Coordinates of C-alpha atoms and ligand atoms in Angstrom, one line a residue:
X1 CA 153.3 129.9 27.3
X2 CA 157.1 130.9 26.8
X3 CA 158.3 127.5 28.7
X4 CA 156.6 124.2 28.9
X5 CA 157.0 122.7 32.1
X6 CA 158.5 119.0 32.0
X7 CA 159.3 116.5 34.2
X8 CA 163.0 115.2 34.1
X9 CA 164.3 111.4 34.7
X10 CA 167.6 111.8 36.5
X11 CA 168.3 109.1 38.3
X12 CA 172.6 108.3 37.9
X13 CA 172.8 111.2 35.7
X14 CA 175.9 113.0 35.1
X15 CA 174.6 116.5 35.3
X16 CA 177.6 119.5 35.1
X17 CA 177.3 122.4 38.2
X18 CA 179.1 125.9 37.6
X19 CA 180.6 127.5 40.7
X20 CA 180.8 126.4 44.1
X21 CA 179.2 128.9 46.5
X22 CA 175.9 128.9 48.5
X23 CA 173.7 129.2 45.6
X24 CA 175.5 126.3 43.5
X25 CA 174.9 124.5 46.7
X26 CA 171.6 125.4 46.6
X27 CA 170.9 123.7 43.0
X28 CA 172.9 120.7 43.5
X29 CA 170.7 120.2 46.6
X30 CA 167.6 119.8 43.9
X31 CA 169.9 118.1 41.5
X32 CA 170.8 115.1 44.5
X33 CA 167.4 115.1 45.3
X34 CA 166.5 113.7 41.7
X35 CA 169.2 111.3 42.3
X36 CA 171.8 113.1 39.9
X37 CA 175.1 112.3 39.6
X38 CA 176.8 115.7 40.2
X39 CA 180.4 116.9 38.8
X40 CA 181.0 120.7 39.9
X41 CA 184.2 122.6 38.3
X42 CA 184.6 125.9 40.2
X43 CA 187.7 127.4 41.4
X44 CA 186.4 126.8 45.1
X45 CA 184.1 124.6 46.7
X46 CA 182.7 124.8 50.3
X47 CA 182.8 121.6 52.0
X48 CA 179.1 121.2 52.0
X49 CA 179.4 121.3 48.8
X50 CA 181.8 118.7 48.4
X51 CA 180.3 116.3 50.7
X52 CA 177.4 116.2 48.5
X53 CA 179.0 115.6 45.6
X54 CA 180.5 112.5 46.9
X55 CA 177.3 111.4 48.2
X56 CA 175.8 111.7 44.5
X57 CA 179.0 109.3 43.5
X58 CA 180.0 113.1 41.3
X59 CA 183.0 114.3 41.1
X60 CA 184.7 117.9 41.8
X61 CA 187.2 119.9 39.8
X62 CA 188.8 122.9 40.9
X63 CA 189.7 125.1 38.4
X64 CA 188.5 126.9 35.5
X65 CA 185.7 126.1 33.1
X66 CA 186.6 124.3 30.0
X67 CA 184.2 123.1 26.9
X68 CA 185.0 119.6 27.6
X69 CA 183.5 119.5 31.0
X70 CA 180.6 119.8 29.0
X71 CA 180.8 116.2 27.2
X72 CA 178.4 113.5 28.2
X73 CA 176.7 116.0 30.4
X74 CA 173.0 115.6 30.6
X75 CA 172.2 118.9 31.9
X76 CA 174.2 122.1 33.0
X77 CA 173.6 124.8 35.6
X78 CA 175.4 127.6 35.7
X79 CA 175.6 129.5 39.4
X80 CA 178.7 131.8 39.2
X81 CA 178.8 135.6 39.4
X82 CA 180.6 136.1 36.4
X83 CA 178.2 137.3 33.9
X84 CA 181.2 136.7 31.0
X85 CA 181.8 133.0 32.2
X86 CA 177.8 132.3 32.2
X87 CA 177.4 133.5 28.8
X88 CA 180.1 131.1 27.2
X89 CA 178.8 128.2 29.2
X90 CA 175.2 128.8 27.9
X91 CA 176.6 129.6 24.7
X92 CA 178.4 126.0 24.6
X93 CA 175.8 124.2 25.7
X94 CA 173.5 125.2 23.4
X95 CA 176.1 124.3 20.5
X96 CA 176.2 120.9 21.9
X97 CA 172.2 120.5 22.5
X98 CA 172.6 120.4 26.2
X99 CA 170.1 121.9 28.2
X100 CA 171.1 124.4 30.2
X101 CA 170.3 126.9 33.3
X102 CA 172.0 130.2 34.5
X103 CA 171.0 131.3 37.7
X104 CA 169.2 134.4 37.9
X105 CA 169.6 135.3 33.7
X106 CA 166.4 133.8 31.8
X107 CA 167.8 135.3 28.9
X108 CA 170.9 132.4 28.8
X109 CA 168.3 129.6 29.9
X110 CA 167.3 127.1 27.7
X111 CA 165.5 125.5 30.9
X112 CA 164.5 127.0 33.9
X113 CA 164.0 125.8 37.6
X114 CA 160.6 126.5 39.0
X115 CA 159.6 126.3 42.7
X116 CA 159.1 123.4 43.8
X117 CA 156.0 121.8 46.3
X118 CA 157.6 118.5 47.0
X119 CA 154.8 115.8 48.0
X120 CA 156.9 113.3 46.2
X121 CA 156.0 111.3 44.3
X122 CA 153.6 114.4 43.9
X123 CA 155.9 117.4 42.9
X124 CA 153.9 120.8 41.9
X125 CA 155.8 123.1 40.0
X126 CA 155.1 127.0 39.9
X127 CA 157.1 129.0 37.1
X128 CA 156.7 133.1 36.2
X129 CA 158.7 132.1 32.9
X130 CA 161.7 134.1 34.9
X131 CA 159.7 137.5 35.1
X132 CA 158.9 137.4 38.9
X133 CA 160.8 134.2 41.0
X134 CA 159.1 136.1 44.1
X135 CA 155.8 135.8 42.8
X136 CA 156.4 132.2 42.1
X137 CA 157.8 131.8 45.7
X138 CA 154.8 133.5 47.3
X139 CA 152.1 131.1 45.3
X140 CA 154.9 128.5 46.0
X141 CA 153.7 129.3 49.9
X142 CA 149.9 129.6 49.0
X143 CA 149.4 126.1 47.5
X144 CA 151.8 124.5 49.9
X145 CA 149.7 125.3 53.0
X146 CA 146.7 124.3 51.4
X147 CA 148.3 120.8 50.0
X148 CA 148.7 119.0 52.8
X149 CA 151.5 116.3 53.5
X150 CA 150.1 113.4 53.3
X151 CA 148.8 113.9 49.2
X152 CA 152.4 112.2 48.6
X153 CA 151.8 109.1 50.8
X154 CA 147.7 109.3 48.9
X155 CA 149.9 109.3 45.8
X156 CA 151.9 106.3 46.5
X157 CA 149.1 104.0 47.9
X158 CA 147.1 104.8 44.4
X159 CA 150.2 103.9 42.3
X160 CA 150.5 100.4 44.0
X161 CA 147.0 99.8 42.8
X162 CA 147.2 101.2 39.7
X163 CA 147.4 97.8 37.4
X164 CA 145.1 96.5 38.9
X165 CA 142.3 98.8 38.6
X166 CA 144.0 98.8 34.8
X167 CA 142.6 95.1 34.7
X168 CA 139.5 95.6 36.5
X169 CA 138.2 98.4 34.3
X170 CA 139.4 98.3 30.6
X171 CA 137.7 101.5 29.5
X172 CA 140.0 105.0 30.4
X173 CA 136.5 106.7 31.6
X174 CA 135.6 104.6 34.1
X175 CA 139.2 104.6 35.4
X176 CA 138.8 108.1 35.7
X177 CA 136.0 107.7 37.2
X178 CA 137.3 105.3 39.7
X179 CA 140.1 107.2 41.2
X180 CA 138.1 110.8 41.1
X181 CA 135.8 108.6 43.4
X182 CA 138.8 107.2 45.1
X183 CA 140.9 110.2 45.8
X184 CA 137.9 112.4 47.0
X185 CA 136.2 109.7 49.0
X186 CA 136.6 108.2 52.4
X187 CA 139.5 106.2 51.2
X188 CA 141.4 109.5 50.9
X189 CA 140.3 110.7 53.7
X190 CA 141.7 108.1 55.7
X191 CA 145.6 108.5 54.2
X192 CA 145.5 111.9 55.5
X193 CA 144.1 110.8 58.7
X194 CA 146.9 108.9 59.0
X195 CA 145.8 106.0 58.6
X196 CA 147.6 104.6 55.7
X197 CA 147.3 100.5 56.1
X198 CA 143.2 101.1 56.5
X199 CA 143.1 103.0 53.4
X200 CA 145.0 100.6 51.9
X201 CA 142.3 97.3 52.9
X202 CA 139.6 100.0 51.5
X203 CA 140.9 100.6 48.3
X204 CA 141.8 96.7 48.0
X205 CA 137.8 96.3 48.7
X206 CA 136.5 98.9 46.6
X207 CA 138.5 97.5 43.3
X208 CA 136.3 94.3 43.5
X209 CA 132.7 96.1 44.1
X210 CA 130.5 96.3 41.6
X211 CA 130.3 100.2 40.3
X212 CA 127.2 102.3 41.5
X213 CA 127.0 104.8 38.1
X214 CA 124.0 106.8 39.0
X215 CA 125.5 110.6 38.0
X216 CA 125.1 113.7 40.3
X217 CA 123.9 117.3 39.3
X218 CA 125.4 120.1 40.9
X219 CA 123.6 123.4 40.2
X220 CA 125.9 126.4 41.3
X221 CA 125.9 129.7 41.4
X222 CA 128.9 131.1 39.5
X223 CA 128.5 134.8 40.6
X224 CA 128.0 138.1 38.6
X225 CA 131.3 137.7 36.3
X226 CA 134.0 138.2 38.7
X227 CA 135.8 134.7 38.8
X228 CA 137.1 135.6 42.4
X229 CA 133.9 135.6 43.6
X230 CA 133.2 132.3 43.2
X231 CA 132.9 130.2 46.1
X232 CA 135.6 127.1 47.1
X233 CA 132.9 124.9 47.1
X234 CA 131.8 125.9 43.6
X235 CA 135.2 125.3 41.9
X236 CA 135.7 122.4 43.6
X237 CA 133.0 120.7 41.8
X238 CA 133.1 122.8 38.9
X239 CA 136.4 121.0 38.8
X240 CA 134.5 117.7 39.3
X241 CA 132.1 118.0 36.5
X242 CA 132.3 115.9 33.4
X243 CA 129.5 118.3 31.6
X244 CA 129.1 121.6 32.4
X245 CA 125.5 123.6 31.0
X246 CA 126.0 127.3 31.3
X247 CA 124.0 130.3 29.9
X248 CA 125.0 133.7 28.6
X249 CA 125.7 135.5 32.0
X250 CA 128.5 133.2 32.6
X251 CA 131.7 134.8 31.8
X252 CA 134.4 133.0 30.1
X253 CA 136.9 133.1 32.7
X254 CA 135.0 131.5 35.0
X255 CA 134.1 128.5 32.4
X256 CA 137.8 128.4 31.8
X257 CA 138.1 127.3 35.5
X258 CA 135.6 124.1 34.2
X259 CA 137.7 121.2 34.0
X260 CA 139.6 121.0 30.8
X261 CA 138.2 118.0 29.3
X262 CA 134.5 118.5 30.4
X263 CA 132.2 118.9 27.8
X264 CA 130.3 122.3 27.8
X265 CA 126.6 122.7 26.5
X266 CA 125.6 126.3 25.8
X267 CA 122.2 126.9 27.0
X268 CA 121.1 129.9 26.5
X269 CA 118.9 132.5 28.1
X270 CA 119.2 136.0 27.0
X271 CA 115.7 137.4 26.9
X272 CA 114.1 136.9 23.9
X273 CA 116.8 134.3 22.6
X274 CA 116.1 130.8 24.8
X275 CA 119.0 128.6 23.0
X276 CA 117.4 125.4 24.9
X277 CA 114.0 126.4 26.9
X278 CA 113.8 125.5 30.3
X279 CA 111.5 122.3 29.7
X280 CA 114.8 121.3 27.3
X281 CA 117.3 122.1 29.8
X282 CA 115.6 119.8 32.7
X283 CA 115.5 116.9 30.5
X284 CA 118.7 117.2 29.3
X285 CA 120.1 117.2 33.3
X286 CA 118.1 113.8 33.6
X287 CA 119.6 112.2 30.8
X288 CA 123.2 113.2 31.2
X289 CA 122.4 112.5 35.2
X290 CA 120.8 109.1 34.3
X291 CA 124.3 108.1 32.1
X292 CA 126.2 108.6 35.0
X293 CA 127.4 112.0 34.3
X294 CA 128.2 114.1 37.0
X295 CA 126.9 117.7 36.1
X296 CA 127.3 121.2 37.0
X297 CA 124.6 123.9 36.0
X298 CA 126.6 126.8 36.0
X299 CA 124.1 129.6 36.6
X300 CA 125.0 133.5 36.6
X301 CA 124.2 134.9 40.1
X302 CA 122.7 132.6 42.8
X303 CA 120.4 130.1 41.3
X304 CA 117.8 130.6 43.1
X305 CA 117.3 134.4 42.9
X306 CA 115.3 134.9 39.9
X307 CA 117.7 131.8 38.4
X308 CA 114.6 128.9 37.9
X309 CA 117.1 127.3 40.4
X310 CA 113.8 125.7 42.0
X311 CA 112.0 124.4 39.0
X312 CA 115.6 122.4 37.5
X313 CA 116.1 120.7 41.0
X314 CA 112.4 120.0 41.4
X315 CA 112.6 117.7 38.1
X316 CA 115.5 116.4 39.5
X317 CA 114.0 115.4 42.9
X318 CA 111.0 114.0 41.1
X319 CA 113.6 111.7 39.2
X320 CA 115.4 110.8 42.0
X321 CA 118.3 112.0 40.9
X322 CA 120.6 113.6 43.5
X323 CA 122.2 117.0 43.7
X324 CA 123.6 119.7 45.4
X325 CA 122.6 123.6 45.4
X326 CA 125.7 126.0 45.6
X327 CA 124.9 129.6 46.7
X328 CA 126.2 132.1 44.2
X329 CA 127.2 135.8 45.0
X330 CA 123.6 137.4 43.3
X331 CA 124.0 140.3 41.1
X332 CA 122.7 143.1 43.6
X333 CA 125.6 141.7 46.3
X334 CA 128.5 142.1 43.4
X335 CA 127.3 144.9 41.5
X336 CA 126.7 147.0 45.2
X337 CA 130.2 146.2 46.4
X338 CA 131.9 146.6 43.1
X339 CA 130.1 149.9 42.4
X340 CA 130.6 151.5 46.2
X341 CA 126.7 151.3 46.8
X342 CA 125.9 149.8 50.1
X343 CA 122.3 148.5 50.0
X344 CA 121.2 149.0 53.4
X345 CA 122.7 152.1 55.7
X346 CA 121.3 152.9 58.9
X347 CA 120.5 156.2 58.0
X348 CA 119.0 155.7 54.2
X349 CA 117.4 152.5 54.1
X350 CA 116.3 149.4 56.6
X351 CA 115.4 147.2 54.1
X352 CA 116.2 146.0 50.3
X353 CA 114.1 144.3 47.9
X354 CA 114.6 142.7 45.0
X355 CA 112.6 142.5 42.3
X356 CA 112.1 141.8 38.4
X357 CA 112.1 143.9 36.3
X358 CA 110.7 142.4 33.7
X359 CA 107.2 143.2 32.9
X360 CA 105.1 140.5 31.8
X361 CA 102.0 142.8 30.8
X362 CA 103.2 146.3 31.2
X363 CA 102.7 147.9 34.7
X364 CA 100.3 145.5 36.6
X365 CA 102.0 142.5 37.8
X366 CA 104.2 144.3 40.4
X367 CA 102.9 145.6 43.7
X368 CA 104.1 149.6 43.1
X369 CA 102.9 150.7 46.2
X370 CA 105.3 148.9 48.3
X371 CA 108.2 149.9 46.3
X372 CA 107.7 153.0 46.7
X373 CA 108.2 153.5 50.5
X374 CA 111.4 155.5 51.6
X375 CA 113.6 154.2 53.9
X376 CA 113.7 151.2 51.1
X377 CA 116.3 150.3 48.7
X378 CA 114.9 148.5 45.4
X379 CA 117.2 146.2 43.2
X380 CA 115.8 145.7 39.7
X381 CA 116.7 143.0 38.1
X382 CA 116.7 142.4 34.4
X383 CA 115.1 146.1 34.3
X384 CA 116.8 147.7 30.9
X385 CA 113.7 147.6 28.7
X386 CA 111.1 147.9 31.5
X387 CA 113.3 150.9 32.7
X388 CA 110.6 153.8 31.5
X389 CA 107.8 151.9 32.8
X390 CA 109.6 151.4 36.2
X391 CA 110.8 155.1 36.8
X392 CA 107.5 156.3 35.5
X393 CA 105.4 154.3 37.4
X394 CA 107.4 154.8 40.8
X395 CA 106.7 158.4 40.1
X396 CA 103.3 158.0 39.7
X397 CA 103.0 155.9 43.1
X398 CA 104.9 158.5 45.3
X399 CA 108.7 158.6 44.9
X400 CA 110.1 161.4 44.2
X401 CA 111.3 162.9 40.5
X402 CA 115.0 163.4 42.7
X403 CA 115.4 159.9 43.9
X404 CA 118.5 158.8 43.4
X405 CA 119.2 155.5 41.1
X406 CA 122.0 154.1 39.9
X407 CA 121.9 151.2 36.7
X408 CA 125.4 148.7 36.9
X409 CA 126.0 147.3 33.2
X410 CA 128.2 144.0 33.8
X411 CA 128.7 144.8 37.1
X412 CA 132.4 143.4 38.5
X413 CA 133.6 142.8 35.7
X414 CA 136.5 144.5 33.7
X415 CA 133.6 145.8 31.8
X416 CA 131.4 147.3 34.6
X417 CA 130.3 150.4 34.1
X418 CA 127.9 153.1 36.6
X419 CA 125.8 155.4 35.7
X420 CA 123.9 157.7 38.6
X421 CA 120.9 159.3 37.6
X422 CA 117.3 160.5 39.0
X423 CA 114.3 158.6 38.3
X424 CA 113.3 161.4 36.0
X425 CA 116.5 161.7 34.3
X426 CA 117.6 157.8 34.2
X427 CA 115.8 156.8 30.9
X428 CA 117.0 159.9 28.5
X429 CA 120.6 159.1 30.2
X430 CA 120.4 155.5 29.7
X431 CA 119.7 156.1 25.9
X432 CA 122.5 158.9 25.5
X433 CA 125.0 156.3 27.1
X434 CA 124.1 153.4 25.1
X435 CA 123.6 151.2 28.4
X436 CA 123.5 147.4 27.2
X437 CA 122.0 144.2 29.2
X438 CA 122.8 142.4 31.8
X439 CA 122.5 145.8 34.1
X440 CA 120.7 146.5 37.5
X441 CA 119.2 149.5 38.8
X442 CA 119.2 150.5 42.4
X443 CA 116.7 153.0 43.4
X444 CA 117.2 154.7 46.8
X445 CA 119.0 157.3 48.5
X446 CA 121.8 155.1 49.0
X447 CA 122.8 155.6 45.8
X448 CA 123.9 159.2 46.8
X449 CA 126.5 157.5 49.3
X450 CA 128.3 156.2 46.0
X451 CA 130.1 159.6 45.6
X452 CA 131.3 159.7 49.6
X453 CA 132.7 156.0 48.6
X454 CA 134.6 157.1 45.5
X455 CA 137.8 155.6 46.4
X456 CA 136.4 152.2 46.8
X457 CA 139.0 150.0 45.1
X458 CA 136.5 148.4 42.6
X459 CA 135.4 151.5 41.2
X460 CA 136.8 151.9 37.7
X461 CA 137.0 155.3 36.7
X462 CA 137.4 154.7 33.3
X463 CA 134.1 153.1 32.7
X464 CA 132.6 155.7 35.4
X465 CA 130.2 158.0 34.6
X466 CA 129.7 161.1 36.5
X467 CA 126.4 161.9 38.9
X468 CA 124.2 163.3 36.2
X469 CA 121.8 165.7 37.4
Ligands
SAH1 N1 120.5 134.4 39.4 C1 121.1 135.7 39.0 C2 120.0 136.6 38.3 C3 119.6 136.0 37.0 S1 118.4 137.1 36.2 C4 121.7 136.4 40.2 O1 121.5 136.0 41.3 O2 122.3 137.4 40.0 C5 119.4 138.0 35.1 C6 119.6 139.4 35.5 O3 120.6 139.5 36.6 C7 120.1 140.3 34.5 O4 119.1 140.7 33.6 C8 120.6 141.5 35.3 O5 119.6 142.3 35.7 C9 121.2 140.8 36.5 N2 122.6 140.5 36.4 C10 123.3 139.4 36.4 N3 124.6 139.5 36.3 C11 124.8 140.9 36.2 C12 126.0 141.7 36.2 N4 127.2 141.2 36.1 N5 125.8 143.0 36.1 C13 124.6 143.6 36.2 N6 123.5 142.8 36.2 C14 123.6 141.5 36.3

């Protein structure tokens, strides 16, 4: 982080402006805003200008720039075009401690101006550290049309109240609690319906009700790796969470996007490594449900495609607990679209099938046969060590040597990489290219189609492999 973003206290402070034009205007607009005092010294000053400055109780000097309209000054910004001028004003101000801003030169900045969402009293702030103002602007844009208005006036009705709930609940958690409940509830719901006064006798209500602390579990899929792909519904509680239990095909960006202070559990599963078996991992939801906890079971994939999804939220119904299932973008969905495979295609294949690939007792406990129709794309998952077995016996039940499959190691991630082979030819290859787990295969001729697709944007080159024959 090259700048820490702070808030600043301005109210009746005598804060120094630079220059008089548009863009000075433009600053001392902010400035008034945060109820500065403004005193501008520039040569000229359009009347705007001016008018502000007498509104803010300021003062104006026209004229050049001297030291000494630097002394009791609690900030300084800088918006003239004279690169000389600029440079001895930053340099002067940072003799004297003063913090100061030149407009459009980072490099003369002790402080800079980020742009700005203004709910006040909620005010969001979006700084590139000066290396892209436009890209700041343009996420400026994003967040303000998904922030709507009324989170200012929401903002203002909880501060009233805030003392209060202070004396109601002494312990910081279950403030926390309290006010996540609040602001996410009906009460919220209301201010942005508009109807501020209702919200008001609801939250007055709620302070003096007794707390209902049973916790939640919300078991959601996080995706194949890709933190992009996750859904809005999944970081939204994700976000919520006080514990979060993941396992190893979560990547860490996306448990970065866990809330900061939520504790995270590492629960395993690679495949001979369980770090908490399953049995463990159930109880463990129930107890940290059962103290009131609200959490997420960050699964890789959807949870319940070949994720035990069922057999966690069984326990939990059996407990009465309650929870919510988030779909998650499964491995074949990510790793087809990120690798320019499509899985069905009206002219290779009417139907996909997923399947493990993990082989309990060698070859018997999957149905070959009907794998081995054309006209049929297969998804293996978890098929790296079975892989022999599963090309060999495919073979064996009437696919042909030729057919086309593909295996996806970490597939949409920075990491992914392809590698398109023949059922005969996959397991030597696989060997010779040192393929590690988590991968799926794809069998099918759709796999061919991966070559017309080359130019998908996903496709990494660089991890690529070429069509080995
Ligand atoms: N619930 C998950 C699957 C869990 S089983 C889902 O819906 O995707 C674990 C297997 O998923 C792995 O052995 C591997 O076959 C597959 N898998 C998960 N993430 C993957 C990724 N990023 N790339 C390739 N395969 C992946």
């Amino acid at each position: 982080m090259d700048f820490l973003p702070l808030y600043f206290e301005l109210q009746n402070k005598p804060c120094l402006l630079i220059g008089g034009g548009n863009i000075a205007y433009r600053k001392a607009t902010l400035l008034a805003k945060a109820g500065a005092c403004l005193h501008v010294v520039s040569k000229e000053v359009s009347d705007e200008l001016a008018q502000l400055v007498e509104r803010t109780k300021g003062s104006v000097r026209l004229g050049d720039y001297q030291t000494d309209d630097l002394n009791d000054k609690f900030l300084v910004i800088a918006a003239t075009d004279d690169h000389e001028l600029n440079q001895r004003v930053s340099a002067d101000a940072h003799d004297q401690h003063i913090p100061v801003n030149v407009v459009d030169s980072p490099e003369l900045c002790s402080f800079i101006l980020p742009a700005i969402i203004d709910r006040s009293p909620l005010v969001i702030s979006v700084s590139s550290g000066g290396k892209s103002p436009v890209l700041a602007r343009m996420l400026r844009s994003k967040i303000e049309s998904s922030i709507p208005a009324a989170y200012g006036k929401l903002a203002s009705l909880v501060g009233g109240f805030r003392d209060q709930v202070k004396q109601r609940f002494s312990n910081i958690e279950d403030r926390r609690l309290f006010w996540e409940d609040v602001l996410q509830g009906p009460i919220a719901e209301m201010v942005f319906a508009g109807k501020s006064q209702v919200a008001e006798n609801m939250l007055a209500k709620r302070i003096n009700e007794e707390s209902n602390n049973t916790g939640e579990v919300y078991l959601v899929g996080a995706g194949p790796g890709d933190p992009d792909l996750l859904t809005f519904k999944a970081l939204r509680l994700m976000q919520k969470a006080d514990v979060v239990l993941y396992d190893r095909l979560v990547s860490e960006a996306i448990l970065e996007m866990t809330r900061r202070d939520a504790d995270r559990i590492y629960v395993g599963k690679s495949r001979s490594d369980h770090a908490v078996p399953q049995e463990g991992i159930n109880q463990l939801l129930i107890r940290l449900a059962k103290e009131g906890k609200r959490v997420v079971r960050l699964k890789g994939g959807d949870p319940f495609i070949f994720g035990r999804g069922g057999e966690e939220i069984e326990e939990l119904a059996a407990h009465k607990i309650p929870f919510q299932v988030v779909p998650g973008i499964t491995a074949a969905a990510g790793c087809a679209s990120y690798s320019g495979i499509p899985l069905t295609h009206r002219n290779y294949a009417q139907s996909v099938c997923f399947v493990t690939g993990h082989l309990k007792d060698g070859t018997s406990n999957l149905n070959w046969r009907e794998l081995v129709q054309t006209n049929q794309t297969v998804v293996f998952y978890m098929g790296l060590v079975g892989l022999p077995i599963i090309c060999e016996q495919l073979i064996q039940h009437g696919r042909s040597p030729d057919t086309p499959i593909a295996i996806i190691q970490q597939g949409t991630t920075a990491q992914q990489r392809v590698l398109c082979s023949t059922l005969r030819d996959m397991p030597g290859a696989v060997v010779r290219e040192k393929i590690k787990a988590p991968t799926l295969l794809i069998v099918g001729e759709v796999v061919s189609l991966r070559e017309k697709l080359a130019w998908f944007e996903h496709i990494q080159p660089e991890n690529d492999y070429k069509l080995l024959k």
